[in-house]
Tab-separated table of C-alpha atoms in Angstrom:
chain	number	residue	atom	x	y	z
A	1	MET	CA	-96.002	175.558	-139.407
A	2	PRO	CA	-92.424	174.619	-138.447
A	3	TRP	CA	-89.794	175.459	-141.018
A	4	GLU	CA	-88.538	172.662	-143.201
A	5	LEU	CA	-85.161	171.628	-141.914
A	6	GLN	CA	-82.861	168.953	-143.257
A	7	ASN	CA	-81.112	166.363	-141.172
A	8	ASP	CA	-77.552	166.470	-142.356
A	9	ARG	CA	-76.588	170.103	-141.771
A	10	PRO	CA	-76.349	172.413	-138.767
A	11	ILE	CA	-79.703	173.905	-137.875
A	12	TYR	CA	-78.470	177.477	-137.488
A	13	LEU	CA	-77.137	177.498	-141.082
A	14	GLN	CA	-80.537	176.422	-142.363
A	15	LEU	CA	-82.265	179.084	-140.278
A	16	MET	CA	-79.920	181.691	-141.782
A	17	GLU	CA	-80.772	180.489	-145.284
A	18	GLN	CA	-84.487	180.636	-144.585
A	19	ILE	CA	-84.297	184.185	-143.214
A	20	ARG	CA	-82.161	185.310	-146.179
A	21	GLN	CA	-84.738	183.789	-148.486
A	22	ASP	CA	-87.538	185.602	-146.656
A	23	ILE	CA	-85.688	188.905	-146.923
A	24	VAL	CA	-85.144	188.530	-150.670
A	25	SER	CA	-88.722	187.415	-151.277
A	26	GLY	CA	-89.948	190.491	-149.415
A	27	LYS	CA	-91.564	188.761	-146.451
A	28	TYR	CA	-89.315	190.941	-144.315
A	29	GLU	CA	-88.888	194.356	-145.938
A	30	PRO	CA	-85.721	196.485	-145.988
A	31	GLY	CA	-85.494	198.756	-142.961
A	32	LYS	CA	-88.295	196.920	-141.168
A	33	LYS	CA	-88.021	195.219	-137.834
A	34	LEU	CA	-87.515	191.458	-137.598
A	35	PRO	CA	-89.707	189.469	-135.182
A	36	SER	CA	-88.015	188.735	-131.844
A	37	VAL	CA	-85.756	185.735	-131.328
A	38	ARG	CA	-88.443	184.030	-129.280
A	39	GLU	CA	-91.155	184.595	-131.881
A	40	LEU	CA	-88.944	183.341	-134.684
A	41	ALA	CA	-87.841	180.331	-132.627
A	42	LEU	CA	-91.453	179.410	-131.877
A	43	ASP	CA	-92.417	179.862	-135.499
A	44	ALA	CA	-89.589	177.624	-136.681
A	45	ALA	CA	-90.057	175.220	-133.727
A	46	VAL	CA	-86.389	175.395	-132.819
A	47	ASN	CA	-84.373	176.200	-129.728
A	48	PRO	CA	-84.188	179.970	-129.041
A	49	ASN	CA	-80.403	179.734	-128.551
A	50	THR	CA	-80.039	178.296	-132.051
A	51	MET	CA	-82.165	181.094	-133.509
A	52	GLN	CA	-80.067	183.600	-131.584
A	53	LYS	CA	-76.936	182.165	-133.157
A	54	ALA	CA	-78.411	182.372	-136.671
A	55	LEU	CA	-79.366	186.019	-136.149
A	56	SER	CA	-75.960	186.915	-134.705
A	57	GLU	CA	-74.327	185.435	-137.788
A	58	LEU	CA	-76.632	187.394	-140.073
A	59	GLU	CA	-75.781	190.480	-138.096
A	60	ARG	CA	-72.104	189.820	-138.601
A	61	SER	CA	-72.622	189.658	-142.348
A	62	GLY	CA	-74.356	193.057	-142.148
A	63	LEU	CA	-77.696	191.877	-143.512
A	64	VAL	CA	-79.465	192.726	-140.263
A	65	TYR	CA	-78.421	195.194	-137.609
A	66	SER	CA	-79.534	195.610	-134.032
A	67	GLN	CA	-80.843	198.783	-132.463
A	68	ARG	CA	-79.593	198.699	-128.901
A	69	THR	CA	-82.867	198.074	-127.107
A	70	SER	CA	-85.545	197.814	-129.736
A	71	GLY	CA	-84.545	194.717	-131.683
A	72	ARG	CA	-83.143	193.723	-135.026
A	73	TYR	CA	-83.803	195.441	-138.341
A	74	ILE	CA	-83.208	194.474	-141.970
A	75	THR	CA	-80.534	196.463	-143.782
A	76	GLU	CA	-81.593	199.138	-146.276
A	77	ASP	CA	-78.400	198.742	-148.273
A	78	GLU	CA	-79.711	198.113	-151.828
A	79	THR	CA	-76.364	196.879	-153.135
A	80	MET	CA	-76.150	194.280	-150.428
A	81	LEU	CA	-79.720	193.104	-150.998
A	82	ASN	CA	-79.192	192.850	-154.753
A	83	GLN	CA	-75.998	190.942	-154.197
A	84	LEU	CA	-77.823	188.523	-151.901
A	85	LYS	CA	-80.528	188.018	-154.499
A	86	HIS	CA	-77.888	187.298	-157.105
A	87	GLU	CA	-76.106	184.839	-154.816
A	88	LEU	CA	-79.315	182.929	-154.131
A	89	ALA	CA	-80.086	182.757	-157.861
A	90	VAL	CA	-76.603	181.406	-158.612
A	91	THR	CA	-76.965	178.747	-155.915
A	92	HIS	CA	-80.322	177.573	-157.313
A	93	ILE	CA	-78.997	177.435	-160.868
A	94	ARG	CA	-75.876	175.510	-159.868
A	95	GLN	CA	-78.061	172.962	-158.072
A	96	PHE	CA	-80.267	172.694	-161.116
A	97	PHE	CA	-77.295	172.137	-163.427
A	98	GLY	CA	-75.970	169.476	-161.077
A	99	LYS	CA	-79.243	167.590	-161.176
A	100	MET	CA	-79.590	167.848	-164.953
A	101	LYS	CA	-76.073	166.483	-165.401
A	102	GLN	CA	-77.000	163.527	-163.222
A	103	LEU	CA	-79.830	162.881	-165.664
A	104	GLY	CA	-77.269	162.876	-168.473
A	105	PHE	CA	-77.964	166.244	-170.155
A	106	GLU	CA	-75.202	168.307	-171.773
A	107	HIS	CA	-74.982	172.074	-171.360
A	108	GLU	CA	-76.373	172.825	-174.823
A	109	GLU	CA	-79.316	170.515	-174.325
A	110	ILE	CA	-80.129	172.041	-170.953
A	111	LEU	CA	-80.106	175.566	-172.373
A	112	SER	CA	-82.328	174.747	-175.326
A	113	LEU	CA	-84.726	172.890	-173.045
A	114	ILE	CA	-84.949	175.942	-170.795
A	115	GLN	CA	-85.680	178.221	-173.752
A	116	GLU	CA	-88.357	175.878	-175.006
A	117	LEU	CA	-90.077	175.756	-171.640
A	118	ALA	CA	-89.705	179.488	-171.042
A	119	LYS	CA	-91.943	180.084	-174.079
A	120	GLU	CA	-94.719	178.008	-172.516
A	121	GLU	CA	-94.591	179.909	-169.212
A	122	PRO	CA	-97.163	182.696	-169.137
B	1	MET	CA	-73.043	181.308	-109.927
B	2	ASN	CA	-73.000	177.548	-109.426
B	3	PRO	CA	-73.802	175.334	-112.398
B	4	ILE	CA	-77.385	174.150	-112.162
B	5	LEU	CA	-76.319	170.505	-112.084
B	6	GLU	CA	-73.016	168.956	-111.208
B	7	CYS	CA	-72.268	165.235	-110.876
B	8	ARG	CA	-68.880	164.035	-109.713
B	9	GLY	CA	-67.980	160.350	-109.807
B	10	LEU	CA	-71.662	159.622	-109.410
B	11	THR	CA	-72.208	155.878	-109.004
B	12	LYS	CA	-75.287	153.801	-108.258
B	13	ARG	CA	-75.351	150.050	-107.712
B	14	TYR	CA	-78.764	148.706	-106.844
B	15	SER	CA	-77.571	145.655	-104.942
B	16	ARG	CA	-74.274	144.171	-103.913
B	17	THR	CA	-75.005	141.108	-106.022
B	18	SER	CA	-75.814	142.997	-109.223
B	19	ALA	CA	-73.355	142.458	-112.025
B	20	ALA	CA	-72.712	146.098	-112.906
B	21	ASN	CA	-73.244	149.650	-111.727
B	22	ALA	CA	-76.465	151.205	-113.007
B	23	LEU	CA	-74.549	154.472	-113.048
B	24	ASP	CA	-70.789	154.282	-113.235
B	25	HIS	CA	-68.569	157.187	-112.114
B	26	LEU	CA	-70.506	159.783	-114.039
B	27	ASN	CA	-69.038	163.277	-114.335
B	28	LEU	CA	-71.342	165.903	-115.762
B	29	THR	CA	-71.826	169.656	-115.465
B	30	LEU	CA	-74.855	171.429	-116.918
B	31	GLU	CA	-74.997	175.210	-117.252
B	32	ARG	CA	-78.122	177.347	-117.091
B	33	GLY	CA	-80.205	178.296	-120.092
B	34	GLN	CA	-80.075	175.139	-122.160
B	35	ILE	CA	-82.372	172.380	-123.311
B	36	VAL	CA	-80.529	169.104	-122.966
B	37	GLY	CA	-81.555	165.704	-124.319
B	38	LEU	CA	-80.637	162.665	-122.263
B	39	LEU	CA	-80.470	159.792	-124.721
B	40	GLY	CA	-79.501	156.163	-124.531
B	41	PRO	CA	-80.863	152.653	-125.057
B	42	ASN	CA	-83.035	150.934	-122.458
B	43	GLY	CA	-81.207	150.224	-119.242
B	44	SER	CA	-78.402	152.712	-119.902
B	45	GLY	CA	-78.974	154.602	-116.645
B	46	LYS	CA	-81.080	157.590	-117.732
B	47	THR	CA	-83.825	157.128	-115.173
B	48	THR	CA	-81.303	156.210	-112.454
B	49	LEU	CA	-79.558	159.548	-113.037
B	50	ILE	CA	-82.883	161.378	-112.992
B	51	LYS	CA	-83.922	159.707	-109.740
B	52	LEU	CA	-80.606	160.605	-108.120
B	53	ILE	CA	-81.096	164.244	-109.117
B	54	ASN	CA	-84.539	164.191	-107.535
B	55	ASP	CA	-83.496	162.639	-104.239
B	56	LEU	CA	-85.429	159.443	-104.919
B	57	LEU	CA	-82.267	157.370	-104.761
B	58	VAL	CA	-79.113	157.689	-102.684
B	59	PRO	CA	-75.790	157.438	-104.551
B	60	THR	CA	-73.558	154.446	-103.807
B	61	SER	CA	-70.644	156.833	-104.162
B	62	GLY	CA	-69.897	160.245	-105.659
B	63	THR	CA	-71.952	163.415	-105.418
B	64	VAL	CA	-74.731	165.194	-107.222
B	65	LEU	CA	-75.216	168.910	-106.616
B	66	ILE	CA	-78.103	171.080	-107.775
B	67	ASP	CA	-77.163	174.753	-107.783
B	68	GLY	CA	-74.355	173.730	-105.416
B	69	LYS	CA	-76.706	171.984	-102.979
B	70	GLN	CA	-77.176	168.325	-102.066
B	71	PRO	CA	-80.576	166.925	-103.135
B	72	GLY	CA	-83.183	167.642	-100.456
B	73	VAL	CA	-86.060	169.947	-99.593
B	74	GLU	CA	-84.327	173.044	-100.948
B	75	THR	CA	-83.493	171.472	-104.296
B	76	LYS	CA	-87.052	170.183	-104.748
B	77	ARG	CA	-88.157	173.792	-104.689
B	78	CYS	CA	-86.083	174.655	-107.745
B	79	ILE	CA	-86.534	171.400	-109.697
B	80	SER	CA	-89.740	170.594	-111.522
B	81	TYR	CA	-89.815	166.848	-112.102
B	82	LEU	CA	-91.912	164.786	-114.461
B	83	PRO	CA	-91.610	161.130	-113.439
B	84	GLU	CA	-91.788	158.357	-116.001
B	85	ARG	CA	-94.961	157.013	-114.373
B	86	ASN	CA	-98.257	158.495	-113.266
B	87	CYS	CA	-97.875	160.211	-109.897
B	88	LEU	CA	-101.339	161.774	-109.678
B	89	ASN	CA	-104.114	160.598	-107.417
B	90	PRO	CA	-106.631	158.887	-109.743
B	91	SER	CA	-109.680	159.806	-107.684
B	92	MET	CA	-108.958	163.542	-107.745
B	93	ARG	CA	-110.354	165.956	-110.311
B	94	VAL	CA	-108.047	167.880	-112.649
B	95	LYS	CA	-108.871	171.216	-110.990
B	96	ASP	CA	-108.161	169.791	-107.526
B	97	MET	CA	-104.814	168.552	-108.750
B	98	VAL	CA	-104.059	172.083	-110.003
B	99	SER	CA	-104.878	173.585	-106.581
B	100	TYR	CA	-102.871	170.843	-104.915
B	101	TYR	CA	-99.799	171.755	-106.946
B	102	GLY	CA	-100.504	175.435	-106.339
B	103	ASP	CA	-100.593	174.871	-102.569
B	104	PHE	CA	-97.495	172.747	-102.654
B	105	TYR	CA	-95.147	174.841	-104.796
B	106	ASP	CA	-94.793	178.587	-104.329
B	107	ASN	CA	-93.502	178.941	-107.897
B	108	PHE	CA	-96.621	177.352	-109.445
B	109	ASN	CA	-98.472	179.537	-111.951
B	110	ARG	CA	-102.204	178.638	-111.874
B	111	GLN	CA	-103.061	180.898	-114.763
B	112	ARG	CA	-100.584	179.183	-117.029
B	113	ALA	CA	-101.931	175.766	-116.047
B	114	GLY	CA	-105.484	176.901	-116.808
B	115	GLN	CA	-104.457	178.237	-120.196
B	116	MET	CA	-102.730	175.007	-121.187
B	117	LEU	CA	-105.671	172.861	-120.041
B	118	ASP	CA	-107.923	175.043	-122.205
B	119	ASP	CA	-105.619	174.796	-125.212
B	120	LEU	CA	-105.571	171.019	-125.008
B	121	GLN	CA	-109.323	170.914	-124.336
B	122	ILE	CA	-109.019	169.031	-121.074
B	123	ASP	CA	-112.065	169.330	-118.835
B	124	GLU	CA	-111.016	170.555	-115.393
B	125	HIS	CA	-113.923	168.764	-113.772
B	126	SER	CA	-112.993	165.250	-114.917
B	127	ARG	CA	-111.576	162.811	-112.461
B	128	LEU	CA	-108.124	161.600	-113.386
B	129	LYS	CA	-109.153	157.943	-113.478
B	130	THR	CA	-111.646	158.683	-116.263
B	131	LEU	CA	-108.937	160.130	-118.523
B	132	SER	CA	-106.996	158.168	-121.140
B	133	LYS	CA	-103.320	157.383	-120.648
B	134	GLY	CA	-102.261	160.124	-123.073
B	135	THR	CA	-104.514	162.742	-121.475
B	136	THR	CA	-103.230	161.870	-118.003
B	137	GLU	CA	-99.703	162.370	-119.295
B	138	LYS	CA	-100.681	165.749	-120.692
B	139	VAL	CA	-102.172	166.834	-117.345
B	140	GLN	CA	-99.034	165.754	-115.555
B	141	LEU	CA	-96.800	167.627	-117.981
B	142	ILE	CA	-98.966	170.749	-117.693
B	143	LEU	CA	-98.560	170.676	-113.912
B	144	VAL	CA	-94.801	170.318	-114.237
B	145	MET	CA	-94.394	173.033	-116.883
B	146	SER	CA	-96.589	175.478	-114.949
B	147	ARG	CA	-93.903	175.918	-112.338
B	148	ASP	CA	-91.223	178.585	-112.648
B	149	ALA	CA	-88.336	176.265	-111.870
B	150	ASP	CA	-84.594	176.542	-112.448
B	151	LEU	CA	-84.282	172.963	-113.597
B	152	TYR	CA	-86.961	170.926	-115.322
B	153	VAL	CA	-86.293	167.202	-115.341
B	154	LEU	CA	-88.628	165.443	-117.726
B	155	ASP	CA	-88.485	161.647	-117.937
B	156	GLU	CA	-90.051	160.622	-121.257
B	157	PRO	CA	-92.369	163.627	-121.584
B	158	ILE	CA	-93.865	162.870	-125.006
B	159	GLY	CA	-93.913	159.075	-125.102
B	160	GLY	CA	-97.634	158.439	-124.921
B	161	VAL	CA	-99.202	161.455	-126.608
B	162	ASP	CA	-100.389	161.841	-130.186
B	163	PRO	CA	-98.270	163.774	-132.741
B	164	ALA	CA	-100.464	166.898	-132.711
B	165	ALA	CA	-100.317	167.151	-128.929
B	166	ARG	CA	-96.603	166.420	-129.135
B	167	ASP	CA	-96.140	169.537	-131.274
B	168	TYR	CA	-98.152	171.539	-128.769
B	169	ILE	CA	-96.079	170.196	-125.877
B	170	LEU	CA	-92.791	171.060	-127.573
B	171	GLN	CA	-94.222	174.500	-128.278
B	172	THR	CA	-95.199	174.730	-124.605
B	173	ILE	CA	-91.691	173.823	-123.533
B	174	LEU	CA	-90.264	176.501	-125.844
B	175	THR	CA	-92.742	179.170	-124.733
B	176	ASN	CA	-92.494	178.604	-121.020
B	177	TYR	CA	-88.858	178.100	-120.608
B	178	ASN	CA	-86.959	181.184	-119.512
B	179	GLU	CA	-83.390	181.994	-120.445
B	180	ASN	CA	-81.956	181.010	-117.078
B	181	ALA	CA	-83.718	177.699	-116.737
B	182	THR	CA	-82.337	174.383	-117.883
B	183	ILE	CA	-84.430	171.521	-119.181
B	184	LEU	CA	-83.092	167.989	-119.001
B	185	LEU	CA	-85.303	165.553	-120.853
B	186	SER	CA	-84.957	161.896	-121.613
B	187	THR	CA	-86.644	160.393	-124.635
B	188	HIS	CA	-86.441	157.836	-127.401
B	189	LEU	CA	-88.248	160.097	-129.852
B	190	ILE	CA	-85.095	161.889	-130.895
B	191	GLN	CA	-86.274	163.044	-134.274
B	192	ASP	CA	-89.248	164.864	-132.801
B	193	ILE	CA	-87.236	166.891	-130.328
B	194	GLU	CA	-83.901	167.288	-132.035
B	195	ASN	CA	-84.558	170.823	-133.263
B	196	ILE	CA	-85.354	172.183	-129.834
B	197	LEU	CA	-82.250	170.788	-128.136
B	198	ASP	CA	-79.026	172.679	-127.470
B	199	ARG	CA	-77.095	169.694	-126.359
B	200	VAL	CA	-77.354	165.928	-126.214
B	201	LEU	CA	-75.938	163.416	-123.763
B	202	PHE	CA	-75.552	159.811	-124.906
B	203	MET	CA	-75.465	157.192	-122.164
B	204	ARG	CA	-74.405	153.580	-122.376
B	205	THR	CA	-74.200	151.063	-119.501
B	206	GLY	CA	-74.188	153.808	-116.881
B	207	ARG	CA	-71.556	155.952	-118.549
B	208	LEU	CA	-71.634	159.154	-120.503
B	209	VAL	CA	-70.295	158.383	-123.970
B	210	LEU	CA	-71.040	161.699	-125.680
B	211	ASN	CA	-71.743	165.258	-124.527
B	212	SER	CA	-72.007	167.542	-127.507
B	213	SER	CA	-74.122	170.306	-129.023
B	214	VAL	CA	-76.594	169.336	-131.746
B	215	ASP	CA	-74.992	171.602	-134.318
B	216	GLU	CA	-71.507	170.285	-133.493
B	217	ILE	CA	-72.706	166.780	-134.306
B	218	ARG	CA	-74.314	167.930	-137.536
B	219	MET	CA	-71.256	169.985	-138.491
B	220	GLU	CA	-68.679	167.278	-137.784
B	221	LYS	CA	-70.537	164.116	-138.736
B	222	LYS	CA	-72.917	165.567	-141.337
B	223	LYS	CA	-75.636	163.570	-139.616
B	224	SER	CA	-78.662	164.280	-137.492
B	225	VAL	CA	-78.547	163.249	-133.836
B	226	ASP	CA	-81.156	160.619	-134.647
B	227	MET	CA	-78.954	159.033	-137.340
B	228	MET	CA	-75.926	159.276	-135.076
B	229	PHE	CA	-77.821	157.511	-132.273
B	230	ARG	CA	-78.847	154.663	-134.557
B	231	GLU	CA	-75.235	154.263	-135.594
B	232	VAL	CA	-73.639	154.430	-132.137
B	233	PHE	CA	-76.148	152.063	-130.568
B	234	LYS	CA	-76.628	149.699	-133.517
B	235	CYS	CA	-77.823	146.314	-132.237
């Protein structure tokens, strides 16, 4: 199944986001090897050069590192992984707040609504 | 190393009485290892350019070089070309066509062809004239993609096939293409192929009006190539 990609933003940025997401969600575990560029490109149905660029950028940020001949691995740096998780959470919440404001909700209302619904969640 | 394709002042006028050049002083250099989309409205010169690359037309003026060489026998060895129309003998069987290509091109990989025919459930024993238009197109594309070429020139490769087969074909292009090969493909189905392209070329009335990477377009214009095309060529 090709990855879901939006039309209005560079593809490599979206690939980076997807891989970050997959690292945080545990699909790719810390210290484990990432699939090859070609495999990932086929999986996402994108150009291998674009996937290469996304991985190089992730490497630059330190989230993945390459072992000279054997491929790319996920970092084992707990602090970095926790920070990434936090960043992703903040992004989601900001988006959520933005949408709620469009619907005309104030901060207080949003918070009480969340608490109400949190009780119903199992 | 020479660029895989280089056009300098490339011009084609079909007849002295025609109003305009089909291709008008085109300058273009393509490096190895990219997938390039050749896009433009009908009659913008895409197929003319492709035919010039494949030695099916002679330029009115200017030059086209493939790996530094003039189009001819040597360049046909390193280019794998998918014409816009059916070029297969309708009375031959699929398997005979595969052997024919195998005899003709020393870089043809029979095993790969067999695998792709299997994947698309095409019976090797059928005669080409008994196949539907879409299936014939698939066979033709399989033959073209089974060669280990330096330059693949695909004129409308996915026009007539159903969406599921289209996905398979794009997958096939991605799997088979090696890092040093370049694929030049013309199409109107931009949305379907946008994600596999490195670069797009927009043509209008025989000229190149844009030569840019897909992510550059998205970064600068905040638009997909498809949206950009609709805007640039709005009727």
